[in-house]
CSV table of C-alpha atoms and ligand atoms in Angstrom, one decimal:
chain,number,residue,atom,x,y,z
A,177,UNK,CA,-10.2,1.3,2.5
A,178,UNK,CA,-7.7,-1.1,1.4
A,179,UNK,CA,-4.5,-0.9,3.4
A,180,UNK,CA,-2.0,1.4,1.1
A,181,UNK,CA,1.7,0.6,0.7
A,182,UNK,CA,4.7,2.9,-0.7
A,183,UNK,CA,6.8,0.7,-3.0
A,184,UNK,CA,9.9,1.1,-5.6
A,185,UNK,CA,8.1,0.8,-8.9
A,186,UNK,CA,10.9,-1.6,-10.0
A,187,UNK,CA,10.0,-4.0,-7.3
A,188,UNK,CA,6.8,-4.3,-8.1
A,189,UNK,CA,7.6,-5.3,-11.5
A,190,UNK,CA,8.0,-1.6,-13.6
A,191,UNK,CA,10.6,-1.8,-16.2
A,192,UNK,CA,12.0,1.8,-15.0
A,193,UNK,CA,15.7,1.2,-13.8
A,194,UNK,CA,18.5,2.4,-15.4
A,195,UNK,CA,18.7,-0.5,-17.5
A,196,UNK,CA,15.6,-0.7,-18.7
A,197,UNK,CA,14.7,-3.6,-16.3
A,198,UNK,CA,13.1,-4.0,-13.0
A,199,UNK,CA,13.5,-6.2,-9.6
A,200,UNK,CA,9.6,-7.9,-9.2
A,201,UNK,CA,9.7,-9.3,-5.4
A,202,UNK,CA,8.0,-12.5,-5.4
A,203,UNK,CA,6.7,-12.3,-2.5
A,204,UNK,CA,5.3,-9.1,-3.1
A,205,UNK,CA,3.9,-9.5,-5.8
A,206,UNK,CA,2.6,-12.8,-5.1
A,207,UNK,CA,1.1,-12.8,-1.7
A,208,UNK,CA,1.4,-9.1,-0.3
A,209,UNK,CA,-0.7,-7.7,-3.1
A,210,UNK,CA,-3.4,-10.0,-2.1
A,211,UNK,CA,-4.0,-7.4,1.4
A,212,UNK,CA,-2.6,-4.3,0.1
A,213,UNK,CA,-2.8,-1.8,-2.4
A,214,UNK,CA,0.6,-0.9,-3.4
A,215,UNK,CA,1.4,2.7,-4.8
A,216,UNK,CA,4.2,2.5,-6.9
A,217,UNK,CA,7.1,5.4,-7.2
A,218,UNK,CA,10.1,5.9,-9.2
A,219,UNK,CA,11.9,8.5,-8.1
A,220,UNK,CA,14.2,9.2,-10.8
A,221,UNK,CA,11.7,9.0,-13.2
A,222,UNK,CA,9.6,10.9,-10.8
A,223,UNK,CA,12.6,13.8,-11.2
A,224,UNK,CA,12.1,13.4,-15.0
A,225,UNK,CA,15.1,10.6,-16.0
A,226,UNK,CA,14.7,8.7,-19.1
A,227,UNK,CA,14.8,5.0,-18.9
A,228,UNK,CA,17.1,3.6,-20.2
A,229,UNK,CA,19.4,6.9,-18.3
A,230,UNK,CA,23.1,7.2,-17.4
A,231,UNK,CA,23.8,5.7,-13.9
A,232,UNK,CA,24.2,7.2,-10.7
A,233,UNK,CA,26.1,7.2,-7.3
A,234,UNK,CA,26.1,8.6,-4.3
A,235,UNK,CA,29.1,10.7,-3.7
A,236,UNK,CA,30.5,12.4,-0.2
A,237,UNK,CA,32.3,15.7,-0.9
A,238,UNK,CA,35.1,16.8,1.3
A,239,UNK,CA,32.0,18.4,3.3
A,240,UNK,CA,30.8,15.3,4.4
A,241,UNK,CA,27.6,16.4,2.1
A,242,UNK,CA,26.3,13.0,0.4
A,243,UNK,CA,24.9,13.6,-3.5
A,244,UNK,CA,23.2,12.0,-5.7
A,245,UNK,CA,25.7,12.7,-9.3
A,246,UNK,CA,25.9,10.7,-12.7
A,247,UNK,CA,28.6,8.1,-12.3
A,248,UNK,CA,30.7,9.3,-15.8
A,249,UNK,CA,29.7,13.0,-15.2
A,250,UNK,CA,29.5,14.2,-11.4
A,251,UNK,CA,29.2,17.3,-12.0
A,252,UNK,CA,25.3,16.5,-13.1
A,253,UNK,CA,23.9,16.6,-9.9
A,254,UNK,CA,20.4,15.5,-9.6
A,255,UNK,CA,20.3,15.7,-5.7
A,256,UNK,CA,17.8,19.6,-4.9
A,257,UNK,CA,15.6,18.0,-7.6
A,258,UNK,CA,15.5,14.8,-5.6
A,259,UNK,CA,14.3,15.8,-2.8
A,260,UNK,CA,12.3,18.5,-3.8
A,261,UNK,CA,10.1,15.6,-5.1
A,262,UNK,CA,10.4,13.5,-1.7
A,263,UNK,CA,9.4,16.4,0.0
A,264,UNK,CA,6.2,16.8,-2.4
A,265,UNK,CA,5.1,13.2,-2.9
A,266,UNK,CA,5.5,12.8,0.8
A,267,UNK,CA,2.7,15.1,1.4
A,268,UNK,CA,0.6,12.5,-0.4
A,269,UNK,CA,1.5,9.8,1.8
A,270,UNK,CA,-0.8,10.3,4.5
A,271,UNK,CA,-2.6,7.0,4.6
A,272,UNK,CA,0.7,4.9,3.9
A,273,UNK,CA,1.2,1.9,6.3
A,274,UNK,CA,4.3,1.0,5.3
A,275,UNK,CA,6.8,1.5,2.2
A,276,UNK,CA,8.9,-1.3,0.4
A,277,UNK,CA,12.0,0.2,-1.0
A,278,UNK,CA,14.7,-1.4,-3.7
A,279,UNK,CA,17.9,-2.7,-1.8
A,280,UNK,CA,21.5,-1.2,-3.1
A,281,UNK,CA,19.9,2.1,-5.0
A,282,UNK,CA,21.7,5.3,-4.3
A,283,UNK,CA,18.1,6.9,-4.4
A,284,UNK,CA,15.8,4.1,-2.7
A,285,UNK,CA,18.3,1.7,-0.8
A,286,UNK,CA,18.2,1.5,2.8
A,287,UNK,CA,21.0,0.4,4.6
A,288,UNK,CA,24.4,-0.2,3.2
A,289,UNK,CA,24.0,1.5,-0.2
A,290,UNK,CA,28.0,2.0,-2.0
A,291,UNK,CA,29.0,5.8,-1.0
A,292,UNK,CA,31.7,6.9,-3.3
A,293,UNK,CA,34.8,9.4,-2.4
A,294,UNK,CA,37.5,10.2,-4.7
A,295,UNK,CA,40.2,8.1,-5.9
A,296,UNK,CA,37.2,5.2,-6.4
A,297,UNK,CA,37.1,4.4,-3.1
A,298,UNK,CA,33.7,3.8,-1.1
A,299,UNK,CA,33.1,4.8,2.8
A,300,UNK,CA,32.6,1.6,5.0
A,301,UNK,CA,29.5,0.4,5.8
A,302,UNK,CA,27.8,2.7,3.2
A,303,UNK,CA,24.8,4.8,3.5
A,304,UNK,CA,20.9,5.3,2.6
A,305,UNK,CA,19.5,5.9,-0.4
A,306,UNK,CA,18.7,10.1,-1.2
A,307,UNK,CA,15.5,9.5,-1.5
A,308,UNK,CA,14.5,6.8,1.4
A,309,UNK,CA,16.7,8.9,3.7
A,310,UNK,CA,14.4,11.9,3.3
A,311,UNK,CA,11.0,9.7,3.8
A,312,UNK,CA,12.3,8.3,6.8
A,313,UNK,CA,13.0,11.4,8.4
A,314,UNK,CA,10.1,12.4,7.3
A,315,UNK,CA,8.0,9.8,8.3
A,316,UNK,CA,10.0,8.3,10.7
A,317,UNK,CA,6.9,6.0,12.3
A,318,UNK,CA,6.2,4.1,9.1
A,319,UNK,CA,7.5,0.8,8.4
A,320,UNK,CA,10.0,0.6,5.5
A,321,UNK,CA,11.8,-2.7,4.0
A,322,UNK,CA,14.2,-3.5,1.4
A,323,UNK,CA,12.8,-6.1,-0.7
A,324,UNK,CA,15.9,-8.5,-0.3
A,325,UNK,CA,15.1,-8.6,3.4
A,326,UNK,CA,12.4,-9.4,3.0
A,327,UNK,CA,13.2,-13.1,2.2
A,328,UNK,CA,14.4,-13.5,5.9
A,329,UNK,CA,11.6,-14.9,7.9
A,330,UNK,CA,11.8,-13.1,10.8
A,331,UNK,CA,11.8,-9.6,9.1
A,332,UNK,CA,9.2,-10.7,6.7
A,333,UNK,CA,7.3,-11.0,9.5
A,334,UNK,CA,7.7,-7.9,11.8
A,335,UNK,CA,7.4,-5.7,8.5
A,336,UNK,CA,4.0,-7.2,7.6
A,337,UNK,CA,3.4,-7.4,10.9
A,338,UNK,CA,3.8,-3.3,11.4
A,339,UNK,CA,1.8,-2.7,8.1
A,340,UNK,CA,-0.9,-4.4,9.8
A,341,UNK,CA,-0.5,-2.7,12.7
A,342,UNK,CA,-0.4,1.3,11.4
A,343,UNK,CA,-3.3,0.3,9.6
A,344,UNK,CA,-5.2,-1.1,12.9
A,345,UNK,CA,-3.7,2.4,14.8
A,346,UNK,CA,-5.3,4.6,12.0
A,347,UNK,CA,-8.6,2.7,12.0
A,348,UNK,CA,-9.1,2.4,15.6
A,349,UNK,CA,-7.5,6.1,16.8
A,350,UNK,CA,-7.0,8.3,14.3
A,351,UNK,CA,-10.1,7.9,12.1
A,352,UNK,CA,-11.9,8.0,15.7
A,353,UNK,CA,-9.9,10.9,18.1
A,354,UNK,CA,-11.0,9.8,21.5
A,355,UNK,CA,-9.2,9.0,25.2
A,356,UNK,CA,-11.4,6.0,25.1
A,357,UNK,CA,-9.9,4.8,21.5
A,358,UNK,CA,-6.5,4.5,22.7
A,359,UNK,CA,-7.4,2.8,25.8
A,360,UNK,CA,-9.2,0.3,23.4
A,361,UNK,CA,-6.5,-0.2,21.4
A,362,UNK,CA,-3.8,0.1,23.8
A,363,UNK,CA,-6.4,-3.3,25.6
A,364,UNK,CA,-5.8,-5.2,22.7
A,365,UNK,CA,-1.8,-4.6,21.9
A,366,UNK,CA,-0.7,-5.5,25.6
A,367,UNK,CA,0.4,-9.0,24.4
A,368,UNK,CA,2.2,-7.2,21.7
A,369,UNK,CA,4.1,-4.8,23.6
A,370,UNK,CA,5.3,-7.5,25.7
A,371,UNK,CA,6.6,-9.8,23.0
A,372,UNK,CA,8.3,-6.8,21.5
A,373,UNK,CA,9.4,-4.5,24.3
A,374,UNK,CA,9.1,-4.6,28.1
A,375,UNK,CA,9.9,-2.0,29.0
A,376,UNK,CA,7.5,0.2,26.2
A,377,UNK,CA,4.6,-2.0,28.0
A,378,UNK,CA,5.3,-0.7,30.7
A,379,UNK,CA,6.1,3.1,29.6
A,380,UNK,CA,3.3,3.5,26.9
A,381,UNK,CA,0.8,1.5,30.0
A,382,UNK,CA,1.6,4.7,32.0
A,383,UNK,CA,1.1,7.7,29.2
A,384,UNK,CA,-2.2,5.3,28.6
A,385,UNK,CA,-3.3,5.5,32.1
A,386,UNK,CA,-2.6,9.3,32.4
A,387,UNK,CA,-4.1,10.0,29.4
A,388,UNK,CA,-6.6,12.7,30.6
A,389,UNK,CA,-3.6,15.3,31.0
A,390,UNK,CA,-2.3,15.0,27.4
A,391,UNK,CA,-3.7,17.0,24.9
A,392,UNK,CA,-5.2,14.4,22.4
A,393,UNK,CA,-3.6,15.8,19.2
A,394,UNK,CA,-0.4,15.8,21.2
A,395,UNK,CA,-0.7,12.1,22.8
A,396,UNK,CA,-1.5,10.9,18.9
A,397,UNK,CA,2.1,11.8,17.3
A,398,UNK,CA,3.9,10.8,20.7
A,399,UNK,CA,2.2,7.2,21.3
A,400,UNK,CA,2.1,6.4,17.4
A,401,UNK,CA,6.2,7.2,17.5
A,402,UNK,CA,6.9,5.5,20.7
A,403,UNK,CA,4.5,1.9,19.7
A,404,UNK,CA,5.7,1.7,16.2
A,405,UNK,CA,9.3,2.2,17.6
A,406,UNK,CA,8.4,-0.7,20.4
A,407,UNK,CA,7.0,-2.7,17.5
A,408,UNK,CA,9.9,-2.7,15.2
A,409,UNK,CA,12.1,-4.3,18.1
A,410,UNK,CA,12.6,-8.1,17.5
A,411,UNK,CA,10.1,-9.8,19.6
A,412,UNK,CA,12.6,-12.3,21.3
A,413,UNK,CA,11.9,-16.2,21.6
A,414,UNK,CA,12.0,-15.2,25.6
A,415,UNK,CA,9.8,-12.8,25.4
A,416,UNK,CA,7.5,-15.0,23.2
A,417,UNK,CA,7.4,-17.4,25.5
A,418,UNK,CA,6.9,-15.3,28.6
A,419,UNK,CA,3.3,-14.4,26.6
A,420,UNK,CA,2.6,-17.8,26.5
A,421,UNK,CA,3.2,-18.7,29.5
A,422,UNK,CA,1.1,-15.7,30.3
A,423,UNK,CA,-1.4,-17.1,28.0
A,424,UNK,CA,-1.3,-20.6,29.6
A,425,UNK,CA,-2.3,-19.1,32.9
A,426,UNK,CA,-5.7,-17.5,31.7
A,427,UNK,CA,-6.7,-21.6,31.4
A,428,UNK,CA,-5.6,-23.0,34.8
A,429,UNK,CA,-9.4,-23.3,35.9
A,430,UNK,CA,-10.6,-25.1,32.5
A,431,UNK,CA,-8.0,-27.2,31.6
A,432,UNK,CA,-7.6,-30.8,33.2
A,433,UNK,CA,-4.1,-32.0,34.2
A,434,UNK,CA,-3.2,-33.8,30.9
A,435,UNK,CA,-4.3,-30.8,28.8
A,436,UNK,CA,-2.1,-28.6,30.7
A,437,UNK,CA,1.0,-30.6,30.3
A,438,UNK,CA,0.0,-31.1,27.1
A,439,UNK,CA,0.3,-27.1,26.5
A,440,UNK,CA,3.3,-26.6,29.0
A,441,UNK,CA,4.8,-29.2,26.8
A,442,UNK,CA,4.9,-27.4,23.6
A,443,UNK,CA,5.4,-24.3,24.7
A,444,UNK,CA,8.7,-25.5,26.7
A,445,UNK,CA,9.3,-27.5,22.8
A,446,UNK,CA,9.0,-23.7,21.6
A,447,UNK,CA,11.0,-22.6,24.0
A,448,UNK,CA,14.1,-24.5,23.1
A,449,UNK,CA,13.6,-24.0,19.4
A,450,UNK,CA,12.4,-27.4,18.8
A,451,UNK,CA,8.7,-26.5,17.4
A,452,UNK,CA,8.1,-23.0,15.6
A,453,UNK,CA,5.2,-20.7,17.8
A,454,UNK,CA,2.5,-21.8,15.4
A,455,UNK,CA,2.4,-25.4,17.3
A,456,UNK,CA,1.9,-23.5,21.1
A,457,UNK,CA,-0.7,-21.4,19.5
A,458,UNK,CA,-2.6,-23.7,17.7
A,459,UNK,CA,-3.7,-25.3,20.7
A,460,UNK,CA,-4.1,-21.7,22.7
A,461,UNK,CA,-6.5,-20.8,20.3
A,462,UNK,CA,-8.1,-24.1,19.9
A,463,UNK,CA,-8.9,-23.6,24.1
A,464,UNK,CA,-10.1,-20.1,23.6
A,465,UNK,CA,-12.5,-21.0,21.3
A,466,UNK,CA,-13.9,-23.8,23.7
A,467,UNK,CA,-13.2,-21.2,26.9
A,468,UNK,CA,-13.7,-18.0,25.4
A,469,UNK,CA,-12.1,-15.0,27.8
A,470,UNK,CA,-13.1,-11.9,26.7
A,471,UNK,CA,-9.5,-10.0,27.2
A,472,UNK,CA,-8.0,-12.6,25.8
A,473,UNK,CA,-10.5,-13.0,22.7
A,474,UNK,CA,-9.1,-9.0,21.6
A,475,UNK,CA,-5.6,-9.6,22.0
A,476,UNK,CA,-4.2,-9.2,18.9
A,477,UNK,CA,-1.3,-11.4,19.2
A,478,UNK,CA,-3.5,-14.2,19.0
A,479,UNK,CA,-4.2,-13.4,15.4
A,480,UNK,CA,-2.0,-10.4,14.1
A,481,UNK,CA,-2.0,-11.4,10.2
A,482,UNK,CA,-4.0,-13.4,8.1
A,483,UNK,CA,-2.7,-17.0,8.5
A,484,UNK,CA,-2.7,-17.0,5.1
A,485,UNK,CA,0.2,-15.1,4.9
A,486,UNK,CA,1.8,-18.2,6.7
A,487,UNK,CA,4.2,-15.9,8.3
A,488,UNK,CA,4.4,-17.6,11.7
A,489,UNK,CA,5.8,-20.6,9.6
A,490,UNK,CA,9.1,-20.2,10.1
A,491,UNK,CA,9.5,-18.1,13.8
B,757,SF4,S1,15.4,1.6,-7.3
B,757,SF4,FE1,14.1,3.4,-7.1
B,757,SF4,S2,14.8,4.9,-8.5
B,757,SF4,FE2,15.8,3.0,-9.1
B,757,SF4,S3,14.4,2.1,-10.6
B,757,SF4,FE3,13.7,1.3,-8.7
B,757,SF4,S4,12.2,2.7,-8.1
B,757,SF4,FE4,13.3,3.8,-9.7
């Protein structure tokens, strides 16, 4: 099955804001589509607004409560329907791998959406949008982006990355309930986990190796959180280069002197920020293919995307 993707109907190019317009993501639209299957939402339309409708804000009574109210009549209050419809439509979300949501709304935004209190002023640094707060809490292992991040490189990249990845989990584990699934999978993410997180190598190694005490339903919901948590960590250019280097040592035997300069080169070039990671793995894979390793051949940091995507481009 196609790997399914949660996403703002606006982004994707519906004419369902307020306004009557929408926010199409280029890169979305463009070159996600071509791996996913998005399934669009519109929450307020989904809670029965008209388009064009009156705008809305989010609003923090003296409570501290946050709701969702129409901007020239707060006391319209659209905020139990709201998430009475989260809470229904995320019960249909079961094979979502990740969700892209529309930056700034007071229902979808998800970081630093304008939070009104009286007297027109807004509380600093903002809030989440009704409806994206409820899904992550909800859901709180699935990868969710705001489109405008999504033009930074790095964050491009981890997002898609994570889609990827749930995808891979639910293929690999859940679809297939065993002890010996998640050692598989666990086999082929080591790399991963040590670009991303240290310290989760080494934790989620351990509940990997003792997996014969955990009951299995159990170990699922715990070791999805905990990887998609160590996932969603920035996978540092140190860190990076410590799998490399890694990397570089599985060829020691095959590789004459020049060729291992050659790599030690590039990967010291990456180190420094001179050449983006695509140049040091270029030629890593270019060895593996003419001295295959088996461990090595599964790893998916090798190849976590489709190159196509050209998401190593600019890391
Ligand atoms: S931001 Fe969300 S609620 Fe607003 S138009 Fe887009 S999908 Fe609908």
């Amino acid at each position: 099955m196609a790997i399914q993707v949660g996403i703002s109907a606006c982004v994707l190019g519906e004419r369902v804001r307020f306004d009557g317009g929408h926010k199409q993501n280029r890169f979305v639209v463009d070159e996600l589509s071509n791996y996913v299957t998005f399934k669009p939402v519109c929450p307020e339309v989904g809670i029965g607004m008209t388009v064009p409708r009156p705008v809305i804000r989010l609003l923090q009574l003296p409570s501290g409560e946050e709701r969702l109210v129409e901007t020239k009549r707060q006391d319209i209050d659209h905020t139990d329907k709201m998430n009475a419809f989260t809470d229904k439509i995320v019960g249909q979300f079961d094979e979502l791998c990740g969700y892209v949501v529309c930056a700034k709304s007071p229902t979808c935004g998800m970081e630093r959406v304008k939070l009104h209190i009286a007297n027109n002023n807004t509380v600093p640094g903002g809030t989440v949008g009704v409806y994206t707060k409820r899904l992550m809490a909800k859901m709180p292992w699935l990868p969710v982006e705001e489109d405008g991040r999504l033009n930074d490189p790095v964050l491009r990249e981890n997002f898609v990355f994570r889609i990827f990845t749930l995808n891979d989990f639910y293929k690999s584990v859940r679809d297939n309930l065993s002890a010996k699934a998640f050692v598989e999978f666990h086999s082929r993410y080591k790399l991963v986990l040590m670009a991303h997180s240290p310290s989760a190598y080494k934790s989620l190694g351990q509940m990997v190796a003792n997996i014969k005490d955990w009951d299995l339903d159990d170990f699922y919901y715990e070791y999805r959180q905990l990887f998609m948590d160590a996932v969603k960590e920035r996978a540092s250019r140190k860190n990076k280069t410590n799998v490399l280097m890694h990397l570089q040592g599985y060829f020691k035997r095959s590789l004459t002197k020049e060729q291992k300069a050659e790599l030690a080169e590039l990967i010291d070039s990456y180190r420094s920020g001179n050449q983006p990671i695509l140049a040091p793995m270029a030629l890593i894979k270019h060895y593996l293919r003419e001295y295959p390793d088996p461990y090595l051949q599964i790893q998916t940091f090798i190849d976590p995307y489709p190159e196509e995507l050209k998401l190593r481009y600019g890391l």
